[in-house]
Coordinates of N, CA and C in Angstrom, one line a residue:
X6 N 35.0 -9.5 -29.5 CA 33.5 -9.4 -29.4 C 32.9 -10.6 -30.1
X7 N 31.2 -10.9 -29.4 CA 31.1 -12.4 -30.3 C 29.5 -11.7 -30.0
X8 N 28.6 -12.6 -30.3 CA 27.3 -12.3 -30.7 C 26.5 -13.6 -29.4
X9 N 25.3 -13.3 -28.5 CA 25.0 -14.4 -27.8 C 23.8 -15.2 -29.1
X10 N 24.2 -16.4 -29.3 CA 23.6 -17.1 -30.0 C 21.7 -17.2 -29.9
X11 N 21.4 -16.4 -28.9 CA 19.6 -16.7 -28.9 C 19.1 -15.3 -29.7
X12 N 19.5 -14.3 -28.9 CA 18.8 -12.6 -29.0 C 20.2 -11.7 -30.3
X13 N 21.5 -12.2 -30.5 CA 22.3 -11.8 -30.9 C 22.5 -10.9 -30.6
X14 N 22.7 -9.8 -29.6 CA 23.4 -8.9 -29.1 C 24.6 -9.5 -28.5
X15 N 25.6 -8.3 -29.2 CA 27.0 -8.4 -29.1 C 27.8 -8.3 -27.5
X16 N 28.5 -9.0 -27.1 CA 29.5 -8.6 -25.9 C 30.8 -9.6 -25.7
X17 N 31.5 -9.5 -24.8 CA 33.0 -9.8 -24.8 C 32.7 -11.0 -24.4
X18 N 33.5 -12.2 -25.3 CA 33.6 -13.1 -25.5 C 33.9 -14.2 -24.0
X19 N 34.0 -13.7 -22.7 CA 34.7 -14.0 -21.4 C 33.3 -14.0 -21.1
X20 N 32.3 -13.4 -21.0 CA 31.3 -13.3 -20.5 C 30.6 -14.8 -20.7
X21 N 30.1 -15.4 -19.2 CA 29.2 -16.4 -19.4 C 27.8 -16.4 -18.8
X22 N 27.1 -14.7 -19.0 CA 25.8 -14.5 -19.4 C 25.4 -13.3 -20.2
X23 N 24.5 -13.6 -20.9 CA 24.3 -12.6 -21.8 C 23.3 -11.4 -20.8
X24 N 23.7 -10.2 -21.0 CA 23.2 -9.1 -20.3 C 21.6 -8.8 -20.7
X25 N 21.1 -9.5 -22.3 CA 20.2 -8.9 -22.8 C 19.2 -10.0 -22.6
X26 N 19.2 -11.0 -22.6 CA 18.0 -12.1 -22.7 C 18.4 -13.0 -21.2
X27 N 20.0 -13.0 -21.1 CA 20.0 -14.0 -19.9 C 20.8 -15.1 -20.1
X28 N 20.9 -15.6 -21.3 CA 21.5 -16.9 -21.5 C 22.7 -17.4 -21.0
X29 N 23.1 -18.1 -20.1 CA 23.8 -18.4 -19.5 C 25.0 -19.6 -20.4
X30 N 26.3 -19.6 -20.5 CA 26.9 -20.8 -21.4 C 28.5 -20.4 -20.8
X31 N 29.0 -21.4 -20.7 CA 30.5 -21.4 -21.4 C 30.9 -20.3 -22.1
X32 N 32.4 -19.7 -21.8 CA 33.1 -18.5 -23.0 C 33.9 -19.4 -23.5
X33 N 33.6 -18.9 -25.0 CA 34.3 -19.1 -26.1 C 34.2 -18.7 -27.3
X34 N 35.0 -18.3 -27.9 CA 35.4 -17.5 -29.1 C 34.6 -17.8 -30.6
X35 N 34.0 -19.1 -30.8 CA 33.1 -19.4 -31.5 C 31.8 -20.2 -30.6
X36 N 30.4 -19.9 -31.4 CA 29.5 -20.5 -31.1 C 29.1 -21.3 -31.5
X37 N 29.3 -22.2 -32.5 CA 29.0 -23.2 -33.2 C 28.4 -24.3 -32.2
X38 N 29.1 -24.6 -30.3 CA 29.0 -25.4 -29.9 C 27.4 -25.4 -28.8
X39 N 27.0 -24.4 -29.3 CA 26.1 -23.5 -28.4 C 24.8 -24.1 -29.1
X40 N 23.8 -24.2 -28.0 CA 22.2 -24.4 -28.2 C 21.7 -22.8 -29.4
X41 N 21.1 -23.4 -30.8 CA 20.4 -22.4 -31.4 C 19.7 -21.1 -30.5
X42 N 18.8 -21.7 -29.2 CA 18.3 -20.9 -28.7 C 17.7 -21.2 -27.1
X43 N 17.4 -20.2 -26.6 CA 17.1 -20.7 -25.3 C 15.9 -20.9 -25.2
X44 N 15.3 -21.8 -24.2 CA 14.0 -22.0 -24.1 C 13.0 -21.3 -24.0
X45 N 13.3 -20.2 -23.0 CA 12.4 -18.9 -22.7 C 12.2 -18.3 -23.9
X46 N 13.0 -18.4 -25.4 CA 12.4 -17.8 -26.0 C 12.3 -18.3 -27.0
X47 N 11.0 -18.7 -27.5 CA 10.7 -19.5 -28.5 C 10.8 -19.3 -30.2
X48 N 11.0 -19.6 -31.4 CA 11.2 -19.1 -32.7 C 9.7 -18.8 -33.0
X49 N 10.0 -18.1 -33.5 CA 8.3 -17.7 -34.2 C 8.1 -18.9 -35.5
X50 N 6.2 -19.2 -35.2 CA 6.0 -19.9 -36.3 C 6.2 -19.6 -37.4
X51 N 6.5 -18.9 -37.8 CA 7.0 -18.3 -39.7 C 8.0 -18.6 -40.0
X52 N 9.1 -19.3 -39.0 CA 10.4 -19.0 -39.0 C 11.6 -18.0 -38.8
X53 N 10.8 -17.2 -38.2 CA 12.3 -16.0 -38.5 C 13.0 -16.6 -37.0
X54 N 13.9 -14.9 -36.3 CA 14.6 -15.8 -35.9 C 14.1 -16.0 -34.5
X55 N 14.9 -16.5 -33.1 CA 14.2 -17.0 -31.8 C 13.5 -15.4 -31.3
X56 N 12.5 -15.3 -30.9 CA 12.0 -14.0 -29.7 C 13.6 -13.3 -29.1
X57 N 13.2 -12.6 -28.7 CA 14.1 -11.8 -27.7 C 13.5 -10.5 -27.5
X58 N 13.5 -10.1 -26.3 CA 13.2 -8.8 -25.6 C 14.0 -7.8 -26.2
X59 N 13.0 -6.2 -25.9 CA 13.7 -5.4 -25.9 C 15.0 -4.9 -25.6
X60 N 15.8 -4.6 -26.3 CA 17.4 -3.7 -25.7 C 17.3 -3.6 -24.4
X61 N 16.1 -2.6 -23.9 CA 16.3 -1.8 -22.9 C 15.6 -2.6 -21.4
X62 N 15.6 -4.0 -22.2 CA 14.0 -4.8 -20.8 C 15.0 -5.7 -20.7
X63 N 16.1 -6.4 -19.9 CA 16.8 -7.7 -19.2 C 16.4 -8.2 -18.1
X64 N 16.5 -9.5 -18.3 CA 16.0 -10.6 -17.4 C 16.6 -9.4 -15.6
X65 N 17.6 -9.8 -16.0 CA 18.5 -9.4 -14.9 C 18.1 -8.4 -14.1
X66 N 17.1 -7.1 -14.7 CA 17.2 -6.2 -14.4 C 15.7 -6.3 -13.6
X67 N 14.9 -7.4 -14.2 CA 13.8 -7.6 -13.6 C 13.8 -8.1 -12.7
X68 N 14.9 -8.7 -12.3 CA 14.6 -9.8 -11.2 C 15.4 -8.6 -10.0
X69 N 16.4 -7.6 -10.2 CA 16.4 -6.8 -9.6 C 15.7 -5.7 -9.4
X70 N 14.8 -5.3 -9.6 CA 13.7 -3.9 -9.3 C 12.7 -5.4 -9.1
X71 N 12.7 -6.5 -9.0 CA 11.3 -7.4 -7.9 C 12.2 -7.8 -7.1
X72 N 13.5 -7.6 -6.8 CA 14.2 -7.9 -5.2 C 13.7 -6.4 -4.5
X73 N 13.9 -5.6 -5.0 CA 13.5 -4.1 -4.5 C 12.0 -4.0 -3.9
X74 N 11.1 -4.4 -5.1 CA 9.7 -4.3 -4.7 C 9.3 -5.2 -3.8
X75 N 10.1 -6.3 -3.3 CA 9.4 -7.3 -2.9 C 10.1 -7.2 -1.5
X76 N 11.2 -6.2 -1.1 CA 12.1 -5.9 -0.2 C 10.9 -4.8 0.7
X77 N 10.5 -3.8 -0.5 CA 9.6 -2.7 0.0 C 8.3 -3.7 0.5
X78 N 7.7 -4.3 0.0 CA 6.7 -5.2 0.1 C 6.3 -5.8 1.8
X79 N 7.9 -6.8 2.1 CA 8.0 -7.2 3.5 C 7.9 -6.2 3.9
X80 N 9.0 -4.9 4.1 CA 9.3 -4.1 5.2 C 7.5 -3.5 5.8
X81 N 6.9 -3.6 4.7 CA 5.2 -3.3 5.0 C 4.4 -4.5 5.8
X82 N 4.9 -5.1 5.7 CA 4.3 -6.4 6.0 C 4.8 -6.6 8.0
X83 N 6.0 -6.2 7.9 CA 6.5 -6.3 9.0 C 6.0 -4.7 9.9
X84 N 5.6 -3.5 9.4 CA 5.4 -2.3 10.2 C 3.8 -2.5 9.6
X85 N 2.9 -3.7 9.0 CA 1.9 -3.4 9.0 C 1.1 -3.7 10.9
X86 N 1.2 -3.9 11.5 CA 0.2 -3.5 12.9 C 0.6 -2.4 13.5
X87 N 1.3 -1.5 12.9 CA 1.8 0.0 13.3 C 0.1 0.5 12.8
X88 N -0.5 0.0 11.9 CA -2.1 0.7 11.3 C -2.4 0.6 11.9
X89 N -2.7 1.4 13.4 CA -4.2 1.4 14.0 C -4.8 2.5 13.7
X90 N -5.7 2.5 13.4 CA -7.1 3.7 13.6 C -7.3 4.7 14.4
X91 N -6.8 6.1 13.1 CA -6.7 7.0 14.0 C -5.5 8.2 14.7
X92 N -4.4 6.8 14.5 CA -3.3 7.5 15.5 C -1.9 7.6 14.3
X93 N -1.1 8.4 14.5 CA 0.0 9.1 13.8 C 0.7 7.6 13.1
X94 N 0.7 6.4 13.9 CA 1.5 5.2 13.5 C 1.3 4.9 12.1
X95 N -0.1 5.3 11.8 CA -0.7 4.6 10.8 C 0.1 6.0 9.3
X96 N 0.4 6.7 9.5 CA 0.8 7.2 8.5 C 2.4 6.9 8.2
X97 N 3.1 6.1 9.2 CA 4.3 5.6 9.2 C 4.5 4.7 8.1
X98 N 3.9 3.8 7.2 CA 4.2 3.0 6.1 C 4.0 4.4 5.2
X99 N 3.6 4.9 5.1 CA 2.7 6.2 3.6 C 4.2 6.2 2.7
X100 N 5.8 6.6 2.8 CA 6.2 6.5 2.1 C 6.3 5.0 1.3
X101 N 6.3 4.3 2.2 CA 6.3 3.2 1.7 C 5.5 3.1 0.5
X102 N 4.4 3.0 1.0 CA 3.1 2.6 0.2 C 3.3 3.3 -1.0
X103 N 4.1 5.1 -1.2 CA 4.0 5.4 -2.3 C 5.1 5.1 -2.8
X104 N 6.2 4.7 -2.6 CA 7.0 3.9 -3.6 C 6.9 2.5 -3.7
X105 N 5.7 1.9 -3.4 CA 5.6 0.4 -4.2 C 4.6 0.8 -5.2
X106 N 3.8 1.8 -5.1 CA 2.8 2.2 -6.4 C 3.4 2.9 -6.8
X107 N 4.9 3.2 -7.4 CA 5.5 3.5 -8.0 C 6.1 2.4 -9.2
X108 N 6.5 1.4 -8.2 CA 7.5 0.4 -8.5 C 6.5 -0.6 -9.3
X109 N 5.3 -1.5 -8.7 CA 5.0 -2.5 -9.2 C 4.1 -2.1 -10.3
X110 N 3.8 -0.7 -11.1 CA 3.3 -0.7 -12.2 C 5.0 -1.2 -13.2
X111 N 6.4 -0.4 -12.4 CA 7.5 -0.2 -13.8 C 7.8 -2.0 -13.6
X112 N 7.1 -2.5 -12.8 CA 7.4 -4.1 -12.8 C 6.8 -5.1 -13.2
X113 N 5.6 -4.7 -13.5 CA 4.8 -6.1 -14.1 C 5.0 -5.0 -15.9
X114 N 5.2 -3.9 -16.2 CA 5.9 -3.9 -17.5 C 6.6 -4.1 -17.9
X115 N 7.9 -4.4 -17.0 CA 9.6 -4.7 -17.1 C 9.5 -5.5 -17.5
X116 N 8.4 -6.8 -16.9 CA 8.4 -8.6 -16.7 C 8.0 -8.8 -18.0
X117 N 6.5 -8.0 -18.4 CA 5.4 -8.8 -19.5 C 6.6 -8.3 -20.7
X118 N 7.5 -7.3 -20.6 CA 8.4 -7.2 -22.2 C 9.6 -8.4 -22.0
X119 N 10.0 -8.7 -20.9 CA 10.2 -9.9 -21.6 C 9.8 -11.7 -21.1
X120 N 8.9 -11.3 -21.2 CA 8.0 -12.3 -21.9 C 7.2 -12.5 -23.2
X121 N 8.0 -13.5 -23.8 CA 7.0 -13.6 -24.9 C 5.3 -13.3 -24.9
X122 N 4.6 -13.4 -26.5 CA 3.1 -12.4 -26.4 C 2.4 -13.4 -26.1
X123 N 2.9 -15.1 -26.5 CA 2.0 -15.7 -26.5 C 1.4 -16.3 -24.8
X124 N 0.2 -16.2 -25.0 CA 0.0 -16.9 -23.3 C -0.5 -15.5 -22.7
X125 N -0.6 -14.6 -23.5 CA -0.4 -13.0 -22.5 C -1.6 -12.2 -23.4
X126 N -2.5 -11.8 -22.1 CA -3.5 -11.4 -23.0 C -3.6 -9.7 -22.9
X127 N -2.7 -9.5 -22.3 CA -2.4 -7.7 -22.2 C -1.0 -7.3 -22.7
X128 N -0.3 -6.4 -23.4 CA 0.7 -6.3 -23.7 C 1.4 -5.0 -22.6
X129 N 2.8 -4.9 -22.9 CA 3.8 -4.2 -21.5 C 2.5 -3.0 -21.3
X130 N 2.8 -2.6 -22.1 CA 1.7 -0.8 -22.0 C 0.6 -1.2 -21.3
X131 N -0.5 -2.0 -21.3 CA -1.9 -2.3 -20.1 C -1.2 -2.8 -18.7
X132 N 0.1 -3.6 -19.4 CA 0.8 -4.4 -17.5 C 0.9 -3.3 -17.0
X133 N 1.2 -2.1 -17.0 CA 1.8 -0.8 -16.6 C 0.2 -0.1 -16.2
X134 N 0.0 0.7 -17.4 CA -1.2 1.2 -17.5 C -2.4 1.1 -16.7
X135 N -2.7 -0.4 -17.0 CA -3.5 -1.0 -16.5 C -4.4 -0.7 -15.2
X136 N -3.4 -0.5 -14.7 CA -3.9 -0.2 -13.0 C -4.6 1.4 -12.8
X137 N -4.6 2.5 -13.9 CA -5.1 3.3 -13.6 C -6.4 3.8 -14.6
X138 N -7.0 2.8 -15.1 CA -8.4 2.7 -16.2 C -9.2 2.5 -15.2
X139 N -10.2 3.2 -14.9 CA -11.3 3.1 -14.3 C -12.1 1.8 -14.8
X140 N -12.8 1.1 -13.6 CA -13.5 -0.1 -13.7 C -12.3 -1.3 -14.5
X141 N -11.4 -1.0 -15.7 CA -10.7 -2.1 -16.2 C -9.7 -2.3 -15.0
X142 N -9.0 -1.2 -14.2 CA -7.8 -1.4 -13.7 C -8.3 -2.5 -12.2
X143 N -9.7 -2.8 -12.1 CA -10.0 -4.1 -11.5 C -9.8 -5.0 -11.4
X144 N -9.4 -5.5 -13.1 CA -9.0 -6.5 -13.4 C -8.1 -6.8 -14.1
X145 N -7.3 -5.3 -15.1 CA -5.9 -6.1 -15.6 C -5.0 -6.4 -14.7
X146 N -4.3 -5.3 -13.7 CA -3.2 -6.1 -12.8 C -3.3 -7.7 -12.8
X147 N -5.0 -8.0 -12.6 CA -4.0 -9.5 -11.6 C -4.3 -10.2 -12.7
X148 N -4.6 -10.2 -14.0 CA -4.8 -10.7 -15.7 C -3.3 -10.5 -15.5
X149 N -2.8 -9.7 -15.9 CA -1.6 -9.8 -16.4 C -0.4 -10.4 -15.4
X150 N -0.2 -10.6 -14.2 CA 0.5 -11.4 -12.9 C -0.1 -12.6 -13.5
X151 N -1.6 -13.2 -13.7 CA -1.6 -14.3 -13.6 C -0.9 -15.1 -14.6
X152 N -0.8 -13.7 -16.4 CA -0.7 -14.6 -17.3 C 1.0 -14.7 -17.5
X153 N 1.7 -14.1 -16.3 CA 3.4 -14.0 -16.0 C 3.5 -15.3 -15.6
X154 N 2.3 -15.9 -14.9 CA 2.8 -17.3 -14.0 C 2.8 -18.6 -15.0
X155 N 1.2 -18.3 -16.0 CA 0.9 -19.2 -16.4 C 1.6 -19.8 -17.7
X156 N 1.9 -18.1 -18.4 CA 3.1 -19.0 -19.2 C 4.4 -19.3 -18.8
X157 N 4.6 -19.8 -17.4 CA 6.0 -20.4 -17.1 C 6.0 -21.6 -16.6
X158 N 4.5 -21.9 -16.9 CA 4.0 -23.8 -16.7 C 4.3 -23.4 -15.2
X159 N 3.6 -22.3 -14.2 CA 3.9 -22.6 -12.7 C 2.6 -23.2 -12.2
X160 N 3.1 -24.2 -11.4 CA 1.8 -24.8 -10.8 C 0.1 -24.3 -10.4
X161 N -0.7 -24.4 -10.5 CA -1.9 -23.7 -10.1 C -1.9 -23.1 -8.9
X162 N -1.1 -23.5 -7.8 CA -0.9 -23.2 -6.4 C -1.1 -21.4 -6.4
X163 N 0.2 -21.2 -7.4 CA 0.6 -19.9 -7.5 C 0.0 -18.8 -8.2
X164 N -1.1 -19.6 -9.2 CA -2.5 -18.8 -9.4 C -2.7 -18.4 -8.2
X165 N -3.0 -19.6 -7.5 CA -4.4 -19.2 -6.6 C -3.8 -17.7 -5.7
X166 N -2.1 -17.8 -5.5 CA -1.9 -17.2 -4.5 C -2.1 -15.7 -5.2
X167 N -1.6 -15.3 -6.3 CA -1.6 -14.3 -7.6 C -3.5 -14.0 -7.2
X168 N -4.6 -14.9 -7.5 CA -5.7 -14.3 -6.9 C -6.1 -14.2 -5.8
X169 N -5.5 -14.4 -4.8 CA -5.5 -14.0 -3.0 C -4.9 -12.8 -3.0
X170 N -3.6 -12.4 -3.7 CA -3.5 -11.0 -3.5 C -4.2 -9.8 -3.6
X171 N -4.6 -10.5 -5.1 CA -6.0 -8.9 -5.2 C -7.2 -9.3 -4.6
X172 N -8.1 -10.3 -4.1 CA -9.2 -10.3 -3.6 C -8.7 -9.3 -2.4
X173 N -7.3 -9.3 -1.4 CA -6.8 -9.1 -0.2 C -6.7 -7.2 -0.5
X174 N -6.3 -6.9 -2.2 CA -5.9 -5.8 -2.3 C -7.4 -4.8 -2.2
X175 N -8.4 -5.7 -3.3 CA -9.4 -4.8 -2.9 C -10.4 -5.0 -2.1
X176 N -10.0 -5.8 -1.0 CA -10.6 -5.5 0.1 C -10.2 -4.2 1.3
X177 N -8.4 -4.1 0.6 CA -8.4 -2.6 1.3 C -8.4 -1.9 0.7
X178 N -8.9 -2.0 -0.5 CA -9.4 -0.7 -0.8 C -11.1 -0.1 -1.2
X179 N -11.5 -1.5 -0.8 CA -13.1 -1.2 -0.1 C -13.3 -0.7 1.6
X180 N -12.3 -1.3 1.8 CA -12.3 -0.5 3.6 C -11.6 0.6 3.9
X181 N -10.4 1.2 3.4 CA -9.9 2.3 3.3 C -10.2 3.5 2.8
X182 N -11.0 3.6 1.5 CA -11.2 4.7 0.4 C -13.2 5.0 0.7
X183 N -13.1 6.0 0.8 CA -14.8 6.5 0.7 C -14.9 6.7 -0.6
X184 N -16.2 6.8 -0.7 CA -17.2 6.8 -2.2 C -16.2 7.7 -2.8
X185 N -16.0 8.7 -2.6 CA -15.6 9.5 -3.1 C -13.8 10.0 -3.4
X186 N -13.1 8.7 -3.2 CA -12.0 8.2 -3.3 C -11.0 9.0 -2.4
X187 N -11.2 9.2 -1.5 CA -10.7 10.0 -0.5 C -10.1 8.8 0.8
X188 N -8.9 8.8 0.9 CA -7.8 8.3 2.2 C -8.7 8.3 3.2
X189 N -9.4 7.1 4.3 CA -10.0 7.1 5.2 C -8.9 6.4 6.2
X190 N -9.3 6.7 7.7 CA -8.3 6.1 8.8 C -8.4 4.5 8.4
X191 N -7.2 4.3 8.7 CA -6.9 2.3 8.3 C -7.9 1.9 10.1
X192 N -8.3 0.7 9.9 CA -9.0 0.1 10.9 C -8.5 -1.3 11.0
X193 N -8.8 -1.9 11.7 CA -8.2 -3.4 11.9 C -8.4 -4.5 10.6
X194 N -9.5 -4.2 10.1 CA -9.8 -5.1 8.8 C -9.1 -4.6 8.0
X195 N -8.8 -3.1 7.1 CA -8.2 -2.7 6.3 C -7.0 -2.8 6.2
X196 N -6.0 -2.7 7.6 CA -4.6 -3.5 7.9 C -4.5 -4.9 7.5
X197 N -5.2 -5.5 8.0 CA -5.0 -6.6 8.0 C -5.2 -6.7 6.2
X198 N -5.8 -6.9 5.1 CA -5.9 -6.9 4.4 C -5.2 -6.5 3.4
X199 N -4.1 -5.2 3.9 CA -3.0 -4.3 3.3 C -2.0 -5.5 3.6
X200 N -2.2 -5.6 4.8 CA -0.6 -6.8 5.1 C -1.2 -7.8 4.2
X201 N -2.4 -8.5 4.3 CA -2.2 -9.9 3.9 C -1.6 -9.1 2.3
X202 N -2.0 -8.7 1.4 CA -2.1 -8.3 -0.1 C -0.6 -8.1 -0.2
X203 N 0.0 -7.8 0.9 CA 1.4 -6.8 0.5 C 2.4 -8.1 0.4
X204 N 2.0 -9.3 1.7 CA 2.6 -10.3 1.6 C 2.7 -11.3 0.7
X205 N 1.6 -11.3 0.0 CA 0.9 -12.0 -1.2 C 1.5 -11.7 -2.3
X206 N 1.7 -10.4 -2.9 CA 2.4 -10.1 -3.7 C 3.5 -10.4 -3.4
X207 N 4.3 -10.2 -2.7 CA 5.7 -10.4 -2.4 C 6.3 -11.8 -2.8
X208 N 5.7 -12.4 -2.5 CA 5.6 -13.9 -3.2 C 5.6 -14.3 -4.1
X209 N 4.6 -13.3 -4.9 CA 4.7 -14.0 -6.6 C 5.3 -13.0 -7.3
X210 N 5.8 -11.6 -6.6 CA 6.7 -10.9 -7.4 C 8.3 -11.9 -7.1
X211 N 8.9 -12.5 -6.6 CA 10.0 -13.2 -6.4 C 9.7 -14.2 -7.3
X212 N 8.5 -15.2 -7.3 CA 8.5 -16.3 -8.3 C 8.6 -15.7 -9.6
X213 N 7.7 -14.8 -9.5 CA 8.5 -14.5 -11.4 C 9.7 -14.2 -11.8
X214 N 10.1 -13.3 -10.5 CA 11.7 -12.5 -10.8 C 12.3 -13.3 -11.0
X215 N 12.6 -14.7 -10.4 CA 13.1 -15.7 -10.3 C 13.3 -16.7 -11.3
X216 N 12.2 -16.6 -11.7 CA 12.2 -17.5 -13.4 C 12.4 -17.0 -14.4
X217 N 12.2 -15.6 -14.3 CA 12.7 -14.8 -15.5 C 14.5 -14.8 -15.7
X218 N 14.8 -14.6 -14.4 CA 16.5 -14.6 -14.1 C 16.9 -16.0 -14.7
X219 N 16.3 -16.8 -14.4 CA 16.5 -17.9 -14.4 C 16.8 -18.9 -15.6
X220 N 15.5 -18.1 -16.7 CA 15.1 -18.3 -17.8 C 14.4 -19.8 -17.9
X221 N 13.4 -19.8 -16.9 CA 12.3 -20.9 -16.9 C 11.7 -20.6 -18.3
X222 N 11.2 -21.6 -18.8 CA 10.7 -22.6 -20.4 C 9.3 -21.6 -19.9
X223 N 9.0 -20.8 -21.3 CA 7.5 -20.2 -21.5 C 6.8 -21.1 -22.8
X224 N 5.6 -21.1 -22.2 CA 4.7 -22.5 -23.2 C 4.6 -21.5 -24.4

């Protein structure tokens, strides 16, 4: 057994990635020859020792439940013109739909714990939460997606796309939902808006999953 030199959780010395933060290296029985720490996770100014996520939050695991959500995501994207107005087709995504509002709250929590605080203006509990606070849940989701991107120094591009999702999300859900928050028949605008949003996400849920796996440099 040996210790991975960033997060220090223990595992068999053969192994050349750590299960818990990610860090990728050479096996070998001492560390001495090893980087202090990985980039993704920075020392704290006080000095103690480098960041590391919780036990139970790994890179790894993030980037698998956003292959999943972002799997559920397409297959919507591909049966979204089954939404016409009115007719039985349109209830054919419905499982769907309720297992990605399942998934992408346990996913932008999974992601913001391990990501460092700095750069991040909502902590795991709002990334999660977030989406079901009246009038706030307007705006943390895509607060907290944007501030996934921004501390991983990703280009502005991927902002913009992270804010094309939700302008796309709540526009279907200004065309789908009555005043009184009640399921209305999908229409051509509301589809279309479900697909673009569904596609949109899909995109920047892989770019993070991706760099979190990856362990892209957080500013």
């Amino acid at each position: 057994m040996t210790e991975c030199p960033n997060c220090r959780t223990p595992f068999q010395s053969q192994r050349t990635r750590c299960g818990c933060c990610g860090v990728v290296t050479e096996p070998t029985a001492a560390w001495v020859a090893l980087p202090a720490r990985h980039p993704s996770f920075p020392s704290h100014p006080d000095g103690r020792d480098a960041w590391a996520p919780p036990p139970n939050a790994t890179p790894d695991g993030v980037a698998k439940l956003g292959k999943t959500l972002a799997g559920l995501l397409l297959v919507q994207v591909a049966l979204g013109f089954t939404m016409i107005s009115g007719t039985l087709a349109a209830l054919l995504p419905l499982p769907l739909i309720l297992a990605t509002a399942t998934i992408v709250p346990l996913w932008t929590r999974s992601a913001r714990l391990v990501t460092p605080d700095e750069g991040n203006r909502f902590g795991a509990g709002l990334a999660a939460g977030g989406w079901f606070i009246p009038v706030a849940g307007l705006v943390i989701p895509v607060v907290v997606v944007v501030d996934l991107l921004r501390t991983r120094n990703r280009a502005p591009v991927h902002t913009v796309v992270a804010v094309a999702w939700w302008v796309a999300w709540l526009g279907f859900c200004a065309t789908a939902f009555g005043v009184e928050g009640m399921l209305m028949s999908f229409n051509e605008y509301s589809a279309f808006c479900y697909v673009l949003s569904a596609a949109l996400l899909a995109v920047t849920v892989m770019r993070i999953s991706r760099d979190i796996r990856a362990g892209a440099p957080t500013r």
